[in-house]
C-alpha cells in the first residue's frame, strides 16, 4: 500500500545500512540512495545522517519510519479483514497473566472474533512484538512508554510477597538472607519489585541469593517445596494461600497495586475495536 520509498525507509531503519537494505529489497545500493534522497527532497528535511562511513536515521527519519511501519501492517490487516469479513487478531500476553486473565479473555473474545495467534512472553518481548506488527495488542502488567503506546485498563491486581508460613518479617532487611526467586530481566513483575526496592533505597543485589526462573508456575512450585521468597500477583497464588501451602508476607510499607492493561500502538486505526473488546470482556 505504501509508496516504495517508504518501504525502503522502513528497511533502512531496520538494517541501518544501505548495502544490507539493498540486499534485502533485491535492488541496487544506488537505488536505495536515490529513493531516500527523493523522499528527503519531497519532505524537505533530512532522514539520514552519515557519520564516519556509517549511516543512521535522523530523529525525524526514525519517527517517520515508525509511522510508516504502523501504516504498513495495519493497512494489510484492514485488507485481510475486508477479504474474509472476519476480524483476525494476533494477541500477546505476559507470562504472569497467561494462567489468570488470558483463559477468560480468550473465551469471551472468541464469540466476536478469530484469534489466530497468542504469543506469551515477558513484557519487553510483547511490547517489541507490538512494534514489529507480530501481535496487534498485548495484555501487559508491566510499564510501557505512553508516548509510543496507548492502552485501556482491564483491572488492577494486588502485588504481594509470598513464602513459607515460617517466615516473619518486620522489614525488607529481614528477608535479605532468604533465597529470592524472581523472573528474568524484561518481565513486568520483576520491574515492579525492583522499582519498589529503589523507593526503599535497596536493589536486587542486597539479597545474598537470587534465583532467576522464567516461569511463574515454576517459581510457585519451588516455593512450595523449598525455602525461599518471591513477589508476584496475588491471583497467581490464590489456591496456595487458601490451602496454607504458602503465606503472604506482611511486609511493612509494601502495599502495591498495579494496573493490567490492553496495550497497542499509539494512534492505531483499530483503537475503537480494542475499546469494544475491553468493554465486552
mmCIF file of C-alpha atoms in Angstrom:
data_model
loop_
_atom_site.group_PDB
_atom_site.id
_atom_site.type_symbol
_atom_site.label_atom_id
_atom_site.label_comp_id
_atom_site.label_asym_id
_atom_site.label_seq_id
_atom_site.Cartn_x
_atom_site.Cartn_y
_atom_site.Cartn_z
ATOM 1 C CA UNK A 1 0.000 0.000 0.000
ATOM 2 C CA UNK A 2 2.881 2.356 0.729
ATOM 3 C CA UNK A 3 4.995 4.279 -1.745
ATOM 4 C CA UNK A 4 8.099 2.170 -2.433
ATOM 5 C CA UNK A 5 10.272 4.908 -0.977
ATOM 6 C CA UNK A 6 8.620 4.490 2.410
ATOM 7 C CA UNK A 7 9.133 0.741 2.248
ATOM 8 C CA UNK A 8 12.814 1.438 1.623
ATOM 9 C CA UNK A 9 12.890 3.784 4.612
ATOM 10 C CA UNK A 10 11.345 1.079 6.814
ATOM 11 C CA UNK A 11 14.032 -1.382 5.716
ATOM 12 C CA UNK A 12 16.799 1.172 6.251
ATOM 13 C CA UNK A 13 15.533 1.842 9.766
ATOM 14 C CA UNK A 14 15.732 -1.886 10.459
ATOM 15 C CA UNK A 15 19.119 -2.659 8.918
ATOM 16 C CA UNK A 16 20.951 0.681 9.361
ATOM 17 C CA UNK A 17 22.886 0.017 6.175
ATOM 18 C CA UNK A 18 22.363 0.994 2.532
ATOM 19 C CA UNK A 19 24.117 -2.199 1.396
ATOM 20 C CA UNK A 20 22.069 -4.550 3.554
ATOM 21 C CA UNK A 21 18.846 -2.695 2.733
ATOM 22 C CA UNK A 22 19.582 -3.110 -0.977
ATOM 23 C CA UNK A 23 20.249 -6.837 -0.485
ATOM 24 C CA UNK A 24 17.036 -7.388 1.473
ATOM 25 C CA UNK A 25 14.912 -5.471 -1.031
ATOM 26 C CA UNK A 26 16.679 -7.015 -4.072
ATOM 27 C CA UNK A 27 17.584 -3.634 -5.529
ATOM 28 C CA UNK A 28 20.888 -1.838 -6.056
ATOM 29 C CA UNK A 29 22.540 0.334 -3.425
ATOM 30 C CA UNK A 30 22.309 3.437 -5.702
ATOM 31 C CA UNK A 31 18.559 2.781 -5.970
ATOM 32 C CA UNK A 32 18.264 2.856 -2.169
ATOM 33 C CA UNK A 33 20.197 6.126 -2.000
ATOM 34 C CA UNK A 34 18.099 7.616 -4.803
ATOM 35 C CA UNK A 35 14.772 6.676 -3.140
ATOM 36 C CA UNK A 36 15.810 8.127 0.224
ATOM 37 C CA UNK A 37 17.140 11.305 -1.442
ATOM 38 C CA UNK A 38 13.876 11.669 -3.363
ATOM 39 C CA UNK A 39 11.878 11.361 -0.166
ATOM 40 C CA UNK A 40 14.097 13.897 1.610
ATOM 41 C CA UNK A 41 13.659 16.355 -1.242
ATOM 42 C CA UNK A 42 9.891 15.951 -1.208
ATOM 43 C CA UNK A 43 9.582 16.298 2.564
ATOM 44 C CA UNK A 44 12.248 18.997 2.835
ATOM 45 C CA UNK A 45 14.019 17.570 5.880
ATOM 46 C CA UNK A 46 16.859 15.042 6.340
ATOM 47 C CA UNK A 47 16.018 11.402 7.000
ATOM 48 C CA UNK A 48 19.549 10.006 7.170
ATOM 49 C CA UNK A 49 22.701 11.130 8.985
ATOM 50 C CA UNK A 50 26.064 9.977 7.618
ATOM 51 C CA UNK A 51 28.966 9.885 10.075
ATOM 52 C CA UNK A 52 32.390 8.220 9.701
ATOM 53 C CA UNK A 53 31.243 5.925 6.922
ATOM 54 C CA UNK A 54 28.132 4.811 8.821
ATOM 55 C CA UNK A 55 24.501 5.817 8.409
ATOM 56 C CA UNK A 56 21.676 6.141 10.871
ATOM 57 C CA UNK A 57 18.270 7.743 10.701
ATOM 58 C CA UNK A 58 17.725 11.283 11.925
ATOM 59 C CA UNK A 59 15.162 11.770 14.733
ATOM 60 C CA UNK A 60 12.618 12.768 12.084
ATOM 61 C CA UNK A 61 13.574 9.749 10.000
ATOM 62 C CA UNK A 62 13.031 7.398 12.934
ATOM 63 C CA UNK A 63 9.581 8.834 13.647
ATOM 64 C CA UNK A 64 8.584 8.657 10.004
ATOM 65 C CA UNK A 65 9.839 5.069 9.671
ATOM 66 C CA UNK A 66 7.903 4.065 12.789
ATOM 67 C CA UNK A 67 4.743 5.707 11.443
ATOM 68 C CA UNK A 68 5.208 4.093 8.019
ATOM 69 C CA UNK A 69 5.705 0.681 9.648
ATOM 70 C CA UNK A 70 2.451 1.061 11.541
ATOM 71 C CA UNK A 71 0.579 2.068 8.387
ATOM 72 C CA UNK A 72 2.109 -0.899 6.535
ATOM 73 C CA UNK A 73 0.938 -3.656 8.836
ATOM 74 C CA UNK A 74 -2.342 -2.012 9.882
ATOM 75 C CA UNK A 75 -3.174 -1.448 6.204
ATOM 76 C CA UNK A 76 -2.545 -5.117 5.484
ATOM 77 C CA UNK A 77 -4.770 -6.052 8.416
ATOM 78 C CA UNK A 78 -7.636 -3.883 7.082
ATOM 79 C CA UNK A 79 -7.415 -5.538 3.644
ATOM 80 C CA UNK A 80 -7.302 -9.044 5.157
ATOM 81 C CA UNK A 81 -10.401 -8.251 7.211
ATOM 82 C CA UNK A 82 -12.237 -6.919 4.141
ATOM 83 C CA UNK A 83 -11.359 -10.070 2.186
ATOM 84 C CA UNK A 84 -12.596 -12.502 4.825
ATOM 85 C CA UNK A 85 -15.171 -10.285 6.564
ATOM 86 C CA UNK A 86 -13.776 -11.643 9.860
ATOM 87 C CA UNK A 87 -11.570 -9.924 12.406
ATOM 88 C CA UNK A 88 -8.306 -11.806 12.802
ATOM 89 C CA UNK A 89 -6.485 -10.701 15.935
ATOM 90 C CA UNK A 90 -2.936 -11.503 16.967
ATOM 91 C CA UNK A 91 -2.696 -11.150 20.720
ATOM 92 C CA UNK A 92 0.262 -11.112 23.090
ATOM 93 C CA UNK A 93 0.192 -11.816 26.819
ATOM 94 C CA UNK A 94 2.774 -11.709 29.576
ATOM 95 C CA UNK A 95 3.616 -14.908 31.431
ATOM 96 C CA UNK A 96 2.220 -13.661 34.742
ATOM 97 C CA UNK A 97 -1.209 -13.179 33.162
ATOM 98 C CA UNK A 98 -1.263 -16.296 30.998
ATOM 99 C CA UNK A 99 -2.784 -18.514 33.702
ATOM 100 C CA UNK A 100 -5.167 -15.965 35.227
ATOM 101 C CA UNK A 101 -6.607 -13.359 32.859
ATOM 102 C CA UNK A 102 -5.795 -14.936 29.476
ATOM 103 C CA UNK A 103 -8.101 -18.006 29.551
ATOM 104 C CA UNK A 104 -11.163 -15.938 30.492
ATOM 105 C CA UNK A 105 -10.190 -13.244 27.993
ATOM 106 C CA UNK A 106 -9.842 -15.716 25.121
ATOM 107 C CA UNK A 107 -13.098 -17.469 25.992
ATOM 108 C CA UNK A 108 -15.156 -14.278 25.950
ATOM 109 C CA UNK A 109 -13.318 -12.784 22.986
ATOM 110 C CA UNK A 110 -13.785 -15.882 20.807
ATOM 111 C CA UNK A 111 -17.504 -15.094 20.433
ATOM 112 C CA UNK A 112 -16.751 -11.998 18.335
ATOM 113 C CA UNK A 113 -13.512 -12.622 16.520
ATOM 114 C CA UNK A 114 -10.944 -15.150 15.363
ATOM 115 C CA UNK A 115 -7.721 -15.143 17.356
ATOM 116 C CA UNK A 116 -5.083 -16.576 15.062
ATOM 117 C CA UNK A 117 -2.056 -16.032 17.288
ATOM 118 C CA UNK A 118 -1.444 -15.776 21.008
ATOM 119 C CA UNK A 119 2.173 -15.079 21.923
ATOM 120 C CA UNK A 120 3.233 -15.460 25.562
ATOM 121 C CA UNK A 121 6.435 -13.860 26.795
ATOM 122 C CA UNK A 122 7.680 -11.166 29.160
ATOM 123 C CA UNK A 123 6.604 -7.532 28.970
ATOM 124 C CA UNK A 124 9.527 -6.255 26.890
ATOM 125 C CA UNK A 125 9.144 -9.027 24.312
ATOM 126 C CA UNK A 126 5.410 -8.415 23.951
ATOM 127 C CA UNK A 127 5.962 -4.669 23.521
ATOM 128 C CA UNK A 128 8.543 -5.386 20.814
ATOM 129 C CA UNK A 129 6.092 -7.768 19.119
ATOM 130 C CA UNK A 130 3.550 -4.930 19.023
ATOM 131 C CA UNK A 131 6.155 -2.584 17.487
ATOM 132 C CA UNK A 132 7.021 -5.178 14.847
ATOM 133 C CA UNK A 133 3.409 -5.949 13.974
ATOM 134 C CA UNK A 134 3.725 -9.555 15.151
ATOM 135 C CA UNK A 135 0.798 -9.000 17.504
ATOM 136 C CA UNK A 136 -1.959 -6.385 17.362
ATOM 137 C CA UNK A 137 -2.204 -5.818 21.100
ATOM 138 C CA UNK A 138 -0.902 -7.233 24.355
ATOM 139 C CA UNK A 139 -2.212 -7.972 27.839
ATOM 140 C CA UNK A 140 0.518 -6.412 29.942
ATOM 141 C CA UNK A 141 1.121 -5.728 33.627
ATOM 142 C CA UNK A 142 4.500 -4.047 33.203
ATOM 143 C CA UNK A 143 5.310 -0.426 32.448
ATOM 144 C CA UNK A 144 5.302 0.942 28.881
ATOM 145 C CA UNK A 145 6.147 4.177 27.100
ATOM 146 C CA UNK A 146 2.918 6.173 26.849
ATOM 147 C CA UNK A 147 4.374 8.290 24.048
ATOM 148 C CA UNK A 148 4.704 5.156 21.928
ATOM 149 C CA UNK A 149 1.791 3.040 23.138
ATOM 150 C CA UNK A 150 -1.828 3.573 24.081
ATOM 151 C CA UNK A 151 -3.831 1.378 26.461
ATOM 152 C CA UNK A 152 -7.168 0.555 28.033
ATOM 153 C CA UNK A 153 -7.299 -0.509 31.677
ATOM 154 C CA UNK A 154 -8.556 -4.048 32.247
ATOM 155 C CA UNK A 155 -8.268 -4.273 36.022
ATOM 156 C CA UNK A 156 -5.941 -3.708 38.936
ATOM 157 C CA UNK A 157 -4.037 -6.502 40.670
ATOM 158 C CA UNK A 158 -2.539 -6.789 44.146
ATOM 159 C CA UNK A 159 1.195 -7.482 44.062
ATOM 160 C CA UNK A 160 2.448 -9.339 47.142
ATOM 161 C CA UNK A 161 5.393 -11.131 48.716
ATOM 162 C CA UNK A 162 4.990 -14.873 49.329
ATOM 163 C CA UNK A 163 6.957 -17.582 51.131
ATOM 164 C CA UNK A 164 6.665 -20.379 53.675
ATOM 165 C CA UNK A 165 4.462 -19.990 56.751
ATOM 166 C CA UNK A 166 7.559 -19.861 58.964
ATOM 167 C CA UNK A 167 8.709 -16.505 57.590
ATOM 168 C CA UNK A 168 8.297 -13.461 59.805
ATOM 169 C CA UNK A 169 9.497 -10.049 58.744
ATOM 170 C CA UNK A 170 9.413 -6.593 60.273
ATOM 171 C CA UNK A 171 11.295 -5.019 57.366
ATOM 172 C CA UNK A 172 12.711 -5.889 53.956
ATOM 173 C CA UNK A 173 16.139 -6.340 55.573
ATOM 174 C CA UNK A 174 14.809 -9.411 57.403
ATOM 175 C CA UNK A 175 14.435 -11.155 54.035
ATOM 176 C CA UNK A 176 17.884 -10.449 52.615
ATOM 177 C CA UNK A 177 19.238 -13.812 53.869
ATOM 178 C CA UNK A 178 16.422 -15.777 52.224
ATOM 179 C CA UNK A 179 16.668 -17.090 48.656
ATOM 180 C CA UNK A 180 14.853 -14.664 46.360
ATOM 181 C CA UNK A 181 13.162 -16.164 43.320
ATOM 182 C CA UNK A 182 12.448 -13.682 40.581
ATOM 183 C CA UNK A 183 11.635 -13.515 36.907
ATOM 184 C CA UNK A 184 14.143 -12.688 34.169
ATOM 185 C CA UNK A 185 15.027 -9.129 33.163
ATOM 186 C CA UNK A 186 12.348 -7.673 30.940
ATOM 187 C CA UNK A 187 9.454 -9.155 32.914
ATOM 188 C CA UNK A 188 6.852 -6.784 34.311
ATOM 189 C CA UNK A 189 6.704 -8.371 37.763
ATOM 190 C CA UNK A 190 10.460 -8.080 38.222
ATOM 191 C CA UNK A 191 10.350 -4.428 37.160
ATOM 192 C CA UNK A 192 7.571 -3.694 39.670
ATOM 193 C CA UNK A 193 9.561 -5.240 42.524
ATOM 194 C CA UNK A 194 12.810 -3.542 41.515
ATOM 195 C CA UNK A 195 11.052 -0.184 41.326
ATOM 196 C CA UNK A 196 9.638 -0.670 44.827
ATOM 197 C CA UNK A 197 13.052 -1.683 46.173
ATOM 198 C CA UNK A 198 14.509 1.513 44.711
ATOM 199 C CA UNK A 199 11.987 3.589 46.682
ATOM 200 C CA UNK A 200 13.421 1.953 49.828
ATOM 201 C CA UNK A 201 16.992 2.654 48.674
ATOM 202 C CA UNK A 202 17.729 -1.036 48.029
ATOM 203 C CA UNK A 203 18.250 -3.233 44.974
ATOM 204 C CA UNK A 204 18.275 -6.901 43.987
ATOM 205 C CA UNK A 205 21.954 -7.246 44.873
ATOM 206 C CA UNK A 206 21.132 -6.708 48.553
ATOM 207 C CA UNK A 207 19.735 -10.250 48.592
ATOM 208 C CA UNK A 208 22.503 -12.795 49.251
ATOM 209 C CA UNK A 209 20.988 -15.449 46.998
ATOM 210 C CA UNK A 210 18.854 -14.777 43.925
ATOM 211 C CA UNK A 211 17.452 -17.393 41.568
ATOM 212 C CA UNK A 212 16.052 -16.429 38.154
ATOM 213 C CA UNK A 213 13.200 -18.572 36.818
ATOM 214 C CA UNK A 214 11.233 -17.511 33.749
ATOM 215 C CA UNK A 215 8.023 -19.363 34.612
ATOM 216 C CA UNK A 216 5.739 -18.040 37.410
ATOM 217 C CA UNK A 217 4.259 -21.514 37.913
ATOM 218 C CA UNK A 218 7.755 -22.978 38.338
ATOM 219 C CA UNK A 219 8.544 -20.324 40.956
ATOM 220 C CA UNK A 220 5.374 -21.243 42.855
ATOM 221 C CA UNK A 221 6.187 -24.958 42.781
ATOM 222 C CA UNK A 222 9.709 -24.246 44.002
ATOM 223 C CA UNK A 223 8.411 -22.173 46.930
ATOM 224 C CA UNK A 224 6.014 -24.945 47.941
ATOM 225 C CA UNK A 225 8.896 -27.403 48.230
ATOM 226 C CA UNK A 226 11.866 -25.262 49.297
ATOM 227 C CA UNK A 227 12.917 -22.274 51.359
ATOM 228 C CA UNK A 228 12.611 -19.007 49.517
ATOM 229 C CA UNK A 229 10.523 -15.932 48.862
ATOM 230 C CA UNK A 230 9.148 -14.219 45.783
ATOM 231 C CA UNK A 231 6.972 -11.280 44.732
ATOM 232 C CA UNK A 232 4.087 -11.755 42.317
ATOM 233 C CA UNK A 233 0.410 -11.121 41.660
ATOM 234 C CA UNK A 234 -1.857 -12.416 44.400
ATOM 235 C CA UNK A 235 -4.189 -14.067 41.875
ATOM 236 C CA UNK A 236 -1.365 -16.430 40.867
ATOM 237 C CA UNK A 237 -1.228 -17.984 44.347
ATOM 238 C CA UNK A 238 -4.866 -17.782 45.483
ATOM 239 C CA UNK A 239 -5.152 -21.567 45.942
ATOM 240 C CA UNK A 240 -1.794 -21.859 47.682
ATOM 241 C CA UNK A 241 -2.673 -19.107 50.136
ATOM 242 C CA UNK A 242 -6.101 -20.594 50.891
ATOM 243 C CA UNK A 243 -4.604 -24.065 51.468
ATOM 244 C CA UNK A 244 -1.786 -22.507 53.542
ATOM 245 C CA UNK A 245 0.887 -24.040 51.329
ATOM 246 C CA UNK A 246 2.277 -20.535 51.055
ATOM 247 C CA UNK A 247 1.955 -17.408 53.157
ATOM 248 C CA UNK A 248 1.517 -13.781 52.216
ATOM 249 C CA UNK A 249 4.418 -11.820 53.659
ATOM 250 C CA UNK A 250 3.147 -8.954 55.810
ATOM 251 C CA UNK A 251 5.970 -6.652 54.864
ATOM 252 C CA UNK A 252 5.511 -3.184 56.438
ATOM 253 C CA UNK A 253 5.170 -0.461 53.846
ATOM 254 C CA UNK A 254 4.663 -2.917 50.991
ATOM 255 C CA UNK A 255 1.262 -2.081 49.536
ATOM 256 C CA UNK A 256 1.464 -2.398 45.758
ATOM 257 C CA UNK A 257 -1.448 -2.444 43.348
ATOM 258 C CA UNK A 258 -0.648 -2.476 39.657
ATOM 259 C CA UNK A 259 -2.828 -1.918 36.562
ATOM 260 C CA UNK A 260 -3.347 -4.618 33.950
ATOM 261 C CA UNK A 261 -3.673 -3.044 30.522
ATOM 262 C CA UNK A 262 -4.572 -3.923 26.972
ATOM 263 C CA UNK A 263 -1.730 -2.154 25.154
ATOM 264 C CA UNK A 264 -1.460 -1.198 21.472
ATOM 265 C CA UNK A 265 0.355 1.273 19.243
ATOM 266 C CA UNK A 266 -0.365 4.964 19.638
ATOM 267 C CA UNK A 267 -2.875 6.368 17.113
ATOM 268 C CA UNK A 268 -3.886 2.894 15.990
ATOM 269 C CA UNK A 269 -6.621 2.678 13.368
ATOM 270 C CA UNK A 270 -8.132 -0.148 15.453
ATOM 271 C CA UNK A 271 -8.399 1.762 18.742
ATOM 272 C CA UNK A 272 -12.206 1.635 18.753
ATOM 273 C CA UNK A 273 -12.131 -2.126 18.235
ATOM 274 C CA UNK A 274 -9.770 -2.573 21.178
ATOM 275 C CA UNK A 275 -12.050 -0.427 23.327
ATOM 276 C CA UNK A 276 -15.049 -2.580 22.349
ATOM 277 C CA UNK A 277 -13.070 -5.704 23.275
ATOM 278 C CA UNK A 278 -12.208 -4.352 26.737
ATOM 279 C CA UNK A 279 -15.811 -3.339 27.372
ATOM 280 C CA UNK A 280 -17.115 -6.756 26.284
ATOM 281 C CA UNK A 281 -14.637 -8.637 28.483
#
